[in-house]
PDB file of C-alpha atoms and ligand atoms in Angstrom:
ATOM      1  CA  MET A  25      90.166 -35.463  44.332  1.00 79.00           C
ATOM      2  CA  THR A  26      88.658 -31.993  44.837  1.00 90.00           C
ATOM      3  CA  HIS A  27      90.388 -29.504  47.142  1.00 94.00           C
ATOM      4  CA  ASP A  28      89.534 -25.943  48.130  1.00 96.00           C
ATOM      5  CA  PRO A  29      92.709 -23.816  48.131  1.00 95.00           C
ATOM      6  CA  ASN A  30      91.338 -21.685  51.021  1.00 97.00           C
ATOM      7  CA  CYS A  31      90.364 -24.630  53.220  1.00 98.00           C
ATOM      8  CA  ILE A  32      92.508 -25.334  56.263  1.00 98.00           C
ATOM      9  CA  PHE A  33      91.658 -29.060  56.309  1.00 98.00           C
ATOM     10  CA  CYS A  34      92.434 -29.409  52.598  1.00 98.00           C
ATOM     11  CA  LYS A  35      95.822 -27.879  53.422  1.00 98.00           C
ATOM     12  CA  ILE A  36      96.262 -30.445  56.194  1.00 98.00           C
ATOM     13  CA  VAL A  37      95.290 -33.254  53.799  1.00 98.00           C
ATOM     14  CA  GLN A  38      97.843 -32.012  51.288  1.00 97.00           C
ATOM     15  CA  GLY A  39     100.554 -31.605  53.943  1.00 97.00           C
ATOM     16  CA  ALA A  40     100.786 -27.820  53.458  1.00 98.00           C
ATOM     17  CA  ILE A  41      99.838 -27.386  57.140  1.00 98.00           C
ATOM     18  CA  PRO A  42     101.356 -29.938  59.548  1.00 98.00           C
ATOM     19  CA  SER A  43      99.183 -32.163  61.737  1.00 98.00           C
ATOM     20  CA  ARG A  44      99.698 -35.001  64.195  1.00 98.00           C
ATOM     21  CA  LYS A  45      98.392 -37.893  62.143  1.00 98.00           C
ATOM     22  CA  VAL A  46      96.273 -40.669  63.681  1.00 98.00           C
ATOM     23  CA  TYR A  47      95.277 -42.617  60.546  1.00 98.00           C
ATOM     24  CA  GLU A  48      95.384 -42.301  56.783  1.00 98.00           C
ATOM     25  CA  ASP A  49      94.091 -44.242  53.805  1.00 98.00           C
ATOM     26  CA  ASP A  50      93.124 -43.352  50.238  1.00 98.00           C
ATOM     27  CA  GLU A  51      89.956 -41.531  51.264  1.00 98.00           C
ATOM     28  CA  ILE A  52      90.295 -40.594  54.937  1.00 98.00           C
ATOM     29  CA  LEU A  53      92.741 -38.692  57.145  1.00 98.00           C
ATOM     30  CA  ALA A  54      92.525 -38.572  60.946  1.00 99.00           C
ATOM     31  CA  PHE A  55      94.597 -36.172  63.021  1.00 98.00           C
ATOM     32  CA  HIS A  56      94.672 -34.772  66.564  1.00 98.00           C
ATOM     33  CA  ASP A  57      92.606 -31.651  67.198  1.00 98.00           C
ATOM     34  CA  ILE A  58      94.826 -28.647  67.826  1.00 98.00           C
ATOM     35  CA  ALA A  59      92.672 -27.552  70.800  1.00 98.00           C
ATOM     36  CA  PRO A  60      91.447 -30.770  72.425  1.00 98.00           C
ATOM     37  CA  TRP A  61      88.372 -30.739  74.690  1.00 96.00           C
ATOM     38  CA  ALA A  62      89.029 -34.203  76.047  1.00 98.00           C
ATOM     39  CA  PRO A  63      92.104 -36.350  76.841  1.00 98.00           C
ATOM     40  CA  VAL A  64      91.596 -38.040  73.461  1.00 98.00           C
ATOM     41  CA  HIS A  65      90.329 -35.733  70.708  1.00 98.00           C
ATOM     42  CA  PHE A  66      90.983 -36.317  67.064  1.00 98.00           C
ATOM     43  CA  LEU A  67      89.233 -35.403  63.823  1.00 99.00           C
ATOM     44  CA  MET A  68      88.434 -37.645  60.867  1.00 98.00           C
ATOM     45  CA  VAL A  69      88.065 -35.965  57.490  1.00 98.00           C
ATOM     46  CA  PRO A  70      87.419 -37.132  53.936  1.00 98.00           C
ATOM     47  CA  LYS A  71      90.444 -36.268  51.828  1.00 98.00           C
ATOM     48  CA  GLN A  72      88.160 -34.693  49.226  1.00 98.00           C
ATOM     49  CA  HIS A  73      86.691 -31.304  50.059  1.00 98.00           C
ATOM     50  CA  VAL A  74      83.101 -31.805  51.242  1.00 98.00           C
ATOM     51  CA  PRO A  75      81.981 -28.626  53.046  1.00 98.00           C
ATOM     52  CA  SER A  76      79.642 -30.203  55.605  1.00 98.00           C
ATOM     53  CA  LEU A  77      77.289 -33.047  56.421  1.00 98.00           C
ATOM     54  CA  ALA A  78      74.605 -30.947  54.730  1.00 98.00           C
ATOM     55  CA  HIS A  79      76.438 -31.520  51.443  1.00 98.00           C
ATOM     56  CA  VAL A  80      76.517 -35.315  51.451  1.00 97.00           C
ATOM     57  CA  SER A  81      74.488 -37.421  49.075  1.00 97.00           C
ATOM     58  CA  GLU A  82      73.862 -41.106  48.660  1.00 98.00           C
ATOM     59  CA  ALA A  83      77.154 -41.299  46.802  1.00 97.00           C
ATOM     60  CA  HIS A  84      79.025 -40.397  50.015  1.00 97.00           C
ATOM     61  CA  ALA A  85      77.311 -43.103  52.080  1.00 98.00           C
ATOM     62  CA  PRO A  86      80.114 -45.681  51.761  1.00 98.00           C
ATOM     63  CA  LEU A  87      82.727 -43.094  52.759  1.00 98.00           C
ATOM     64  CA  LEU A  88      80.698 -41.931  55.761  1.00 98.00           C
ATOM     65  CA  GLY A  89      80.059 -45.531  56.728  1.00 98.00           C
ATOM     66  CA  ARG A  90      83.760 -46.255  56.638  1.00 98.00           C
ATOM     67  CA  MET A  91      84.515 -43.195  58.763  1.00 98.00           C
ATOM     68  CA  LEU A  92      81.951 -44.150  61.437  1.00 98.00           C
ATOM     69  CA  ALA A  93      83.073 -47.761  61.460  1.00 98.00           C
ATOM     70  CA  LEU A  94      86.684 -46.657  61.892  1.00 98.00           C
ATOM     71  CA  ALA A  95      86.002 -44.282  64.809  1.00 98.00           C
ATOM     72  CA  PRO A  96      85.767 -46.882  67.638  1.00 98.00           C
ATOM     73  CA  ARG A  97      88.896 -48.671  66.454  1.00 98.00           C
ATOM     74  CA  LEU A  98      90.933 -45.468  66.306  1.00 98.00           C
ATOM     75  CA  ALA A  99      89.483 -44.313  69.639  1.00 98.00           C
ATOM     76  CA  LEU A 100      90.814 -47.472  71.304  1.00 98.00           C
ATOM     77  CA  GLU A 101      94.174 -47.090  69.558  1.00 98.00           C
ATOM     78  CA  GLN A 102      94.387 -43.531  70.861  1.00 98.00           C
ATOM     79  CA  GLY A 103      93.821 -44.589  74.470  1.00 98.00           C
ATOM     80  CA  CYS A 104      90.056 -44.534  75.005  1.00 98.00           C
ATOM     81  CA  GLN A 105      88.892 -47.291  77.351  1.00 98.00           C
ATOM     82  CA  PRO A 106      86.625 -50.005  75.921  1.00 98.00           C
ATOM     83  CA  TYR A 107      82.819 -49.861  75.862  1.00 98.00           C
ATOM     84  CA  PRO A 108      80.782 -49.741  78.044  1.00 98.00           C
ATOM     85  CA  GLU A 109      82.768 -48.222  80.947  1.00 97.00           C
ATOM     86  CA  GLY A 110      84.979 -46.228  78.574  1.00 98.00           C
ATOM     87  CA  GLY A 111      83.727 -45.312  75.136  1.00 98.00           C
ATOM     88  CA  HIS A 112      83.919 -42.095  73.189  1.00 98.00           C
ATOM     89  CA  ARG A 113      81.779 -39.308  71.804  1.00 98.00           C
ATOM     90  CA  VAL A 114      81.328 -38.788  68.042  1.00 98.00           C
ATOM     91  CA  VAL A 115      80.213 -35.311  66.927  1.00 98.00           C
ATOM     92  CA  ILE A 116      79.638 -33.747  63.493  1.00 98.00           C
ATOM     93  CA  ASN A 117      78.972 -30.048  63.825  1.00 98.00           C
ATOM     94  CA  THR A 118      77.030 -28.877  60.783  1.00 98.00           C
ATOM     95  CA  GLY A 119      76.515 -25.235  59.815  1.00 98.00           C
ATOM     96  CA  VAL A 120      77.054 -22.121  61.894  1.00 98.00           C
ATOM     97  CA  GLN A 121      74.150 -22.785  64.267  1.00 98.00           C
ATOM     98  CA  GLY A 122      75.383 -26.371  64.492  1.00 98.00           C
ATOM     99  CA  GLY A 123      78.714 -25.068  65.837  1.00 98.00           C
ATOM    100  CA  GLN A 124      80.755 -25.717  62.664  1.00 98.00           C
ATOM    101  CA  GLU A 125      83.789 -23.462  62.379  1.00 98.00           C
ATOM    102  CA  VAL A 126      85.817 -25.266  59.738  1.00 98.00           C
ATOM    103  CA  HIS A 127      83.785 -25.859  56.599  1.00 98.00           C
ATOM    104  CA  HIS A 128      85.321 -29.160  55.544  1.00 98.00           C
ATOM    105  CA  LEU A 129      83.311 -32.132  56.831  1.00 98.00           C
ATOM    106  CA  HIS A 130      84.920 -33.575  59.966  1.00 98.00           C
ATOM    107  CA  VAL A 131      84.004 -36.090  62.627  1.00 98.00           C
ATOM    108  CA  HIS A 132      85.155 -35.247  66.147  1.00 98.00           C
ATOM    109  CA  VAL A 133      86.073 -38.324  68.193  1.00 98.00           C
ATOM    110  CA  MET A 134      86.538 -37.560  71.903  1.00 98.00           C
ATOM    111  CA  GLY A 135      87.139 -39.742  74.911  1.00 98.00           C
ATOM    112  CA  GLY A 136      89.216 -40.499  77.972  1.00 98.00           C
ATOM    113  CA  PRO A 137      88.689 -39.914  81.675  1.00 97.00           C
ATOM    114  CA  ARG A 138      86.393 -37.053  82.677  1.00 97.00           C
ATOM    115  CA  PRO A 139      86.120 -34.209  83.403  1.00 96.00           C
ATOM    116  CA  TRP A 140      86.628 -32.807  79.923  1.00 97.00           C
ATOM    117  CA  ALA A 141      87.212 -29.172  79.065  1.00 95.00           C
ATOM    118  CA  LYS A 142      83.926 -29.111  77.073  1.00 90.00           C
ATOM    119  CA  GLY A 143      81.130 -31.518  76.179  1.00 83.00           C
TER     120      GLY A 143
HETATM  121  P1  5GP B 207      84.194 -27.393  64.324  1.00 85.67           P
HETATM  122  O1  5GP B 207      83.884 -26.317  65.344  1.00 85.67           O
HETATM  123  O2  5GP B 207      84.250 -26.869  62.933  1.00 85.67           O
HETATM  124  O3  5GP B 207      83.328 -28.612  64.472  1.00 85.67           O
HETATM  125  O4  5GP B 207      85.619 -27.915  64.727  1.00 85.67           O
HETATM  126  C1  5GP B 207      86.811 -27.507  64.154  1.00 85.67           C
HETATM  127  C2  5GP B 207      87.911 -28.079  64.957  1.00 85.67           C
HETATM  128  O5  5GP B 207      89.114 -27.956  64.215  1.00 85.67           O
HETATM  129  C3  5GP B 207      88.157 -27.382  66.306  1.00 85.67           C
HETATM  130  O6  5GP B 207      88.000 -28.325  67.378  1.00 85.67           O
HETATM  131  C4  5GP B 207      89.569 -26.838  66.182  1.00 85.67           C
HETATM  132  O7  5GP B 207      90.301 -26.942  67.380  1.00 85.67           O
HETATM  133  C5  5GP B 207      90.181 -27.695  65.095  1.00 85.67           C
HETATM  134  N1  5GP B 207      91.184 -27.035  64.300  1.00 85.67           N
HETATM  135  C6  5GP B 207      91.080 -25.790  63.728  1.00 85.67           C
HETATM  136  N2  5GP B 207      92.209 -25.488  63.051  1.00 85.67           N
HETATM  137  C7  5GP B 207      93.034 -26.581  63.202  1.00 85.67           C
HETATM  138  C8  5GP B 207      94.357 -26.866  62.709  1.00 85.67           C
HETATM  139  O8  5GP B 207      95.013 -26.077  62.016  1.00 85.67           O
HETATM  140  N3  5GP B 207      94.877 -28.061  63.056  1.00 85.67           N
HETATM  141  C9  5GP B 207      94.196 -28.967  63.815  1.00 85.67           C
HETATM  142  N4  5GP B 207      94.830 -30.122  64.084  1.00 85.67           N
HETATM  143  N5  5GP B 207      92.963 -28.715  64.278  1.00 85.67           N
HETATM  144  C10 5GP B 207      92.384 -27.532  63.986  1.00 85.67           C
HETATM  145 ZN1   ZN B 208      88.606 -28.732  52.452  1.00 85.67          ZN
END
């Protein structure tokens, strides 16, 4: 498993920085965003350091597929209402112009009653 010693999400994966955990398996960690925009707002990250969506290759496809498939289940577990009246937003900011601030690939999952602070 590759980690970047300067990466905040690698530190969260390794437990060096605490987080409020939503889900964990061998490859994926999900935890609540520290500054939520919506009543439900958590992040899903690969445990290995992948800087962004721009860095993924075919080899990452199963991992990304698992993350996307997991998002709706975790959203419901975290209190999002079911589709279609409820639902959730899935966002992957990529690169500086894409709004990415933390350069470890992460999937934002946001939901709950509106209005939201952002988005
Ligand atoms: P980005 O703008 O890169 O897509 O999103 C980064 C997200 O990470 C932001 O929503 C920010 O609130 C969240 N974040 C940054 N540092 C931490 C941290 O130390 N802990 C947690 N739980 N979230 C963080
Ligand atoms: Zn990292």
